[in-house]
Amino acid sequence: MPELPEVQTVVNTLLPRLRGAVIAAVCVRRSDVISPAGFDFEKALAARRIAQIARRGKRIIFQLDSGERFFIHLGMTGRLTLQAADAPLAPHTHVTIDAGGVQVRFTDPRRFGGIWWLGADADGEHAMGPEPLTIRPAALARRLARTKRVIKSALLDQQLIAGLGNIYVDEALFTAGLHPQLRADRLSAAQVRRLNRAIKQVLRRALRHRGSTLRDYRDADGKAGEFTRLHRVYDRAGKPCTHCKTPIVRIVIGQRSTHFCPNCQPAREV
DNA sequence: GTCCATGTTCTTTA
DNA sequence: CTAAAGAACATGGA
């Protein structure tokens, strides 16, 4: 579920409690959420200190004082929460880590998320696209020009650009005034510039409102995101466009629901 | 029972 | 061979 704004908000809420904290205990309650399979995560973390926590794409990267790293991906329903070690355990809590006097809990009913050990050497970056908040228009244009897919599908490709998901792609395309079925490699330079600006604007706004909560997403303090009510198209099928009152349309592109305003996002350049 | 879901990866098709 | 499309993964809510 979580896309860049939600993942960044989780990192922001974890950092003040965990940076520099010594790991006092680790409990893997369901070992199949750990990759590589069979890796002894509890042993690897024992008595280490958390040097840094950062976001890359939709990944939450933990760096240990040993120089080793692992990342957590929340998938669709994953949560990382900070709680007292004696608080009741929610269902589907797969891993707990005690550090800095609190307990970090990884909970994920659908288990599309997980924890990946990187070690000290592997950068784990190969095949990850650039960050949407800092990509430059020329780089975005170059990458879009290499695919014949429709723009909606291209922006969901984490190798093309890392961090956007279904909500923010729809919102950014609305803000840019681009129909989701335009071919990525046929956008004009002006359209790509608009898209580049729209992506950054939508993400920054979402970050200010601590992300979107559709159902499952919570930050590390259990707080829901408040950007949801500011969505202009996502999950607003049939409702009037905030700009022109035309009903928002929902279609399916690449097996993902897609929302847009047929008036503000024409299929042809006007 | 049905359909749908903030994601990714593997398999099949063109 | 490669890019794109489709299926699969697991669970729960409407």
Coordinates of C-alpha atoms (C1' of nucleotides) in Angstrom, one line a residue:
Chain A
M1 CA 0.0 0.0 0.0
P2 CA 2.5 2.5 1.0
E3 CA 4.1 4.6 -1.7
L4 CA 6.8 7.1 -1.3
P5 CA 5.0 9.6 1.0
E6 CA 3.8 6.8 3.3
V7 CA 7.2 5.1 3.4
Q8 CA 8.9 8.4 4.1
T9 CA 6.5 9.2 6.9
V10 CA 7.2 5.8 8.5
V11 CA 10.9 6.6 8.3
N12 CA 10.4 10.0 9.8
T13 CA 8.4 8.6 12.7
L14 CA 10.9 5.8 13.3
L15 CA 14.1 7.9 13.2
P16 CA 13.9 9.9 16.4
R17 CA 13.3 6.8 18.5
L18 CA 15.7 4.4 16.9
R19 CA 18.7 6.2 15.5
G20 CA 21.7 5.2 17.5
A21 CA 19.7 2.7 19.5
V22 CA 21.2 -0.7 20.5
I23 CA 19.2 -3.7 19.5
A24 CA 18.3 -5.6 22.7
A25 CA 16.2 -8.4 21.3
V26 CA 14.9 -9.7 17.9
C27 CA 12.1 -12.2 17.5
V28 CA 11.2 -13.7 14.1
R29 CA 7.8 -15.2 14.5
R30 CA 7.4 -16.2 10.8
S31 CA 10.6 -16.9 9.1
D32 CA 9.3 -16.8 5.5
V33 CA 9.1 -13.0 5.6
I34 CA 13.0 -13.0 5.7
S35 CA 15.1 -13.1 2.6
P36 CA 17.3 -14.8 1.7
A37 CA 15.4 -17.9 2.9
G38 CA 17.0 -19.4 5.9
F39 CA 19.0 -16.4 6.8
D40 CA 19.5 -16.0 10.6
F41 CA 18.1 -12.5 11.0
E42 CA 18.0 -12.7 14.9
K43 CA 21.7 -13.6 15.1
A44 CA 22.7 -11.0 12.5
L45 CA 21.1 -8.2 14.5
A46 CA 22.1 -9.3 18.0
A47 CA 23.7 -6.5 20.0
R48 CA 24.1 -4.3 16.9
R49 CA 23.4 -0.6 17.0
I50 CA 21.1 1.1 14.4
A51 CA 23.3 3.7 12.7
Q52 CA 20.7 5.0 10.2
I53 CA 17.3 4.5 8.7
A54 CA 16.5 5.9 5.3
R55 CA 14.1 5.5 2.4
R56 CA 15.0 4.5 -1.2
G57 CA 12.0 4.1 -3.5
K58 CA 9.4 2.2 -1.4
R59 CA 12.1 0.5 0.7
I60 CA 13.0 1.3 4.3
I61 CA 16.7 0.8 4.6
F62 CA 18.3 0.1 8.0
Q63 CA 22.0 0.5 8.4
L64 CA 23.8 -1.1 11.3
D65 CA 27.0 0.1 13.1
S66 CA 28.7 -2.9 11.5
G67 CA 28.1 -1.4 8.1
E68 CA 25.6 -4.1 7.2
R69 CA 22.2 -3.2 5.9
F70 CA 18.8 -4.7 5.4
F71 CA 15.6 -3.3 4.0
I72 CA 11.9 -3.6 4.8
H73 CA 9.3 -3.4 2.1
L74 CA 5.7 -3.0 3.3
G75 CA 4.1 -4.5 0.2
M76 CA 0.3 -3.8 0.2
T77 CA -0.6 -4.2 3.9
G78 CA 2.6 -4.1 5.8
R79 CA 3.1 -1.8 8.8
L80 CA 6.0 -0.9 11.0
T81 CA 4.9 0.3 14.4
L82 CA 6.6 1.4 17.6
Q83 CA 5.0 0.0 20.7
A84 CA 5.8 -1.0 24.3
A85 CA 7.2 -4.5 24.4
D86 CA 4.4 -5.7 26.6
A87 CA 1.6 -4.2 24.5
P88 CA -0.8 -6.9 23.0
L89 CA 0.5 -8.3 19.8
A90 CA -1.6 -7.6 16.7
P91 CA -2.5 -10.6 14.4
H92 CA 0.1 -11.1 11.6
T93 CA 2.9 -9.6 13.5
H94 CA 5.9 -11.5 12.0
V95 CA 9.0 -9.8 13.4
T96 CA 9.7 -7.7 16.6
I97 CA 12.8 -5.8 17.3
D98 CA 13.5 -4.3 20.7
A99 CA 15.7 -1.2 20.6
G100 CA 15.9 2.1 22.4
G101 CA 13.3 1.1 25.0
V102 CA 10.6 0.5 22.4
Q103 CA 9.6 -2.5 20.2
V104 CA 9.4 -2.2 16.4
R105 CA 6.8 -4.5 15.0
F106 CA 6.5 -5.7 11.4
T107 CA 2.9 -6.7 10.7
D108 CA 1.6 -7.7 7.3
P109 CA -1.6 -9.8 6.8
R110 CA -1.1 -10.4 3.1
R111 CA 2.7 -10.9 3.4
F112 CA 3.5 -9.2 0.1
G113 CA 6.0 -7.3 2.1
G114 CA 9.1 -8.6 3.9
I115 CA 12.6 -8.1 5.1
W116 CA 15.7 -8.4 2.8
W117 CA 19.2 -8.8 4.2
L118 CA 21.7 -6.9 2.1
G119 CA 24.9 -7.3 4.1
A120 CA 27.8 -4.9 3.9
D121 CA 28.8 -5.2 0.3
A122 CA 25.7 -5.5 -2.0
D123 CA 24.2 -2.1 -2.7
G124 CA 20.8 -3.6 -3.6
E125 CA 20.4 -0.7 -6.0
H126 CA 20.8 -2.3 -9.4
A127 CA 17.6 -2.0 -11.4
M128 CA 16.1 0.7 -9.1
G129 CA 15.0 3.8 -11.0
P130 CA 15.8 7.3 -9.8
E131 CA 14.0 9.1 -7.0
P132 CA 10.9 11.0 -8.2
L133 CA 11.6 14.0 -5.9
T134 CA 14.9 14.8 -7.5
I135 CA 14.8 13.3 -11.0
R136 CA 15.4 16.0 -13.6
P137 CA 13.1 16.5 -16.6
A138 CA 15.7 15.4 -19.1
A139 CA 16.3 12.2 -17.3
L140 CA 12.6 11.5 -17.0
A141 CA 12.2 12.2 -20.7
R142 CA 15.0 9.9 -21.6
R143 CA 13.6 7.0 -19.6
L144 CA 10.0 7.5 -20.9
A145 CA 11.3 7.6 -24.5
R146 CA 12.6 4.0 -24.1
T147 CA 9.2 2.4 -23.6
K148 CA 6.2 2.0 -25.8
R149 CA 3.9 1.3 -22.7
V150 CA 1.2 3.8 -21.7
I151 CA 2.3 6.4 -19.3
K152 CA 0.3 5.0 -16.4
S153 CA 2.1 1.6 -16.6
A154 CA 5.5 3.2 -17.2
L155 CA 5.3 5.4 -14.1
L156 CA 4.4 2.3 -12.0
D157 CA 7.6 0.6 -13.1
Q158 CA 10.1 0.9 -10.2
Q159 CA 13.0 0.4 -12.6
L160 CA 11.9 3.4 -14.5
I161 CA 11.3 5.6 -11.5
A162 CA 11.3 4.4 -7.9
G163 CA 8.6 5.3 -5.3
L164 CA 5.4 6.0 -7.2
G165 CA 2.4 3.6 -6.9
N166 CA -1.2 3.5 -8.0
I167 CA -2.4 6.5 -6.0
Y168 CA 0.3 9.0 -6.8
V169 CA 0.6 8.1 -10.5
D170 CA -3.1 8.8 -11.0
E171 CA -2.9 12.0 -9.0
A172 CA 0.3 13.2 -10.8
L173 CA -1.3 12.5 -14.2
F174 CA -4.3 14.5 -13.2
T175 CA -2.2 17.4 -12.1
A176 CA -0.2 17.3 -15.3
G177 CA -3.4 17.1 -17.4
L178 CA -2.3 13.9 -19.1
H179 CA -4.5 11.0 -20.1
P180 CA -3.2 7.8 -18.5
Q181 CA -3.3 5.9 -21.8
L182 CA -1.0 8.3 -23.7
R183 CA 2.1 6.4 -24.9
A184 CA 5.1 7.2 -22.7
D185 CA 7.4 7.6 -25.7
R186 CA 5.1 9.9 -27.5
L187 CA 4.9 12.6 -24.8
S188 CA 6.1 16.0 -26.0
A189 CA 8.9 17.8 -24.1
A190 CA 6.4 20.2 -22.7
Q191 CA 4.2 17.3 -21.5
V192 CA 7.2 15.6 -19.8
R193 CA 8.1 18.9 -18.1
R194 CA 4.5 19.2 -16.8
L195 CA 4.6 15.6 -15.6
N196 CA 7.9 16.1 -13.8
R197 CA 6.5 19.1 -12.0
A198 CA 3.3 17.4 -11.2
I199 CA 5.0 14.4 -9.7
K200 CA 7.0 16.5 -7.3
Q201 CA 4.1 18.7 -6.4
V202 CA 1.8 15.8 -5.6
L203 CA 4.4 14.0 -3.6
R204 CA 5.4 17.1 -1.5
R205 CA 1.8 17.8 -0.7
A206 CA 1.2 14.2 0.3
L207 CA 4.3 14.3 2.5
R208 CA 3.0 17.4 4.2
H209 CA -0.2 15.5 5.0
R210 CA 1.7 12.3 6.1
G211 CA 0.5 10.2 3.2
S212 CA -2.8 8.5 2.3
T213 CA -4.7 5.9 4.3
L214 CA -7.1 3.9 2.2
R215 CA -7.5 1.1 4.7
D216 CA -4.3 -0.3 6.2
Y217 CA -1.6 2.3 6.1
R218 CA -0.4 3.7 9.4
D219 CA 2.8 5.5 10.4
A220 CA 5.1 4.1 13.1
D221 CA 3.0 5.8 15.7
G222 CA -0.2 4.2 14.4
K223 CA -1.4 7.4 12.9
A224 CA -3.3 7.4 9.6
G225 CA -2.4 9.6 6.7
E226 CA -4.5 12.7 5.9
F227 CA -3.8 13.2 2.3
T228 CA -6.7 10.8 1.3
R229 CA -9.3 13.5 1.5
L230 CA -7.3 15.7 -0.9
H231 CA -7.2 13.1 -3.6
R232 CA -8.5 14.6 -6.8
V233 CA -9.1 11.4 -8.8
Y234 CA -7.9 8.3 -6.9
D235 CA -10.9 6.4 -5.7
R236 CA -13.3 9.2 -6.8
A237 CA -15.0 7.4 -9.7
G238 CA -18.3 9.1 -10.5
K239 CA -17.6 12.1 -8.3
P240 CA -17.2 15.5 -9.9
C241 CA -13.8 16.7 -11.0
T242 CA -12.6 19.3 -8.5
H243 CA -11.6 21.5 -11.5
C244 CA -14.5 21.1 -14.1
K245 CA -17.2 19.0 -12.4
T246 CA -17.0 16.3 -15.0
P247 CA -17.5 12.9 -13.4
I248 CA -14.2 11.1 -12.7
V249 CA -13.8 7.9 -14.7
R250 CA -12.4 4.6 -13.6
I251 CA -10.8 2.2 -16.1
V252 CA -8.4 -0.7 -15.7
I253 CA -4.9 -0.4 -17.2
G254 CA -2.4 -3.2 -16.7
Q255 CA -4.6 -4.8 -14.1
R256 CA -4.6 -1.7 -12.0
S257 CA -7.6 0.6 -11.4
T258 CA -7.0 4.0 -13.0
H259 CA -8.9 7.2 -12.3
F260 CA -8.9 10.3 -14.4
C261 CA -11.0 13.3 -15.5
P262 CA -11.8 12.8 -19.2
N263 CA -12.1 16.6 -19.6
C264 CA -9.0 17.8 -17.8
Q265 CA -6.9 14.8 -19.1
P266 CA -7.7 14.6 -22.9
A267 CA -6.4 11.6 -24.8
R268 CA -5.1 14.0 -27.5
E269 CA -3.1 17.2 -27.1
V270 CA -5.4 20.2 -27.3
Chain B
dG1 C1' -20.4 -16.7 -2.9
dT2 C1' -18.3 -12.1 -5.7
dC3 C1' -15.2 -8.4 -6.5
dC4 C1' -11.7 -5.4 -5.0
dA5 C1' -7.3 -3.8 -2.7
dT6 C1' -1.6 1.6 -1.6
dG7 C1' 2.8 -4.2 -4.8
dT8 C1' 6.2 -7.2 -6.9
dT9 C1' 7.7 -11.2 -9.4
dC10 C1' 7.3 -15.0 -12.3
dT11 C1' 5.4 -16.9 -16.6
dT12 C1' 3.5 -16.5 -21.1
dT13 C1' 2.7 -14.2 -25.3
dA14 C1' 3.8 -11.3 -29.2
Chain C
dC1 C1' 16.1 -12.2 -28.0
dT2 C1' 13.2 -8.6 -25.7
dA3 C1' 9.3 -6.0 -24.3
dA4 C1' 4.8 -6.2 -22.9
dA5 C1' 0.9 -8.5 -21.0
dG6 C1' -1.1 -11.7 -17.8
dA7 C1' -1.1 -14.7 -13.8
dA8 C1' 0.1 -15.5 -9.2
dC9 C1' 1.1 -14.6 -4.5
dA10 C1' -2.3 -14.3 0.7
dT11 C1' -5.7 -12.1 3.4
dG12 C1' -9.7 -9.4 4.5
dG13 C1' -13.4 -6.1 3.8
dA14 C1' -17.6 -4.6 1.3

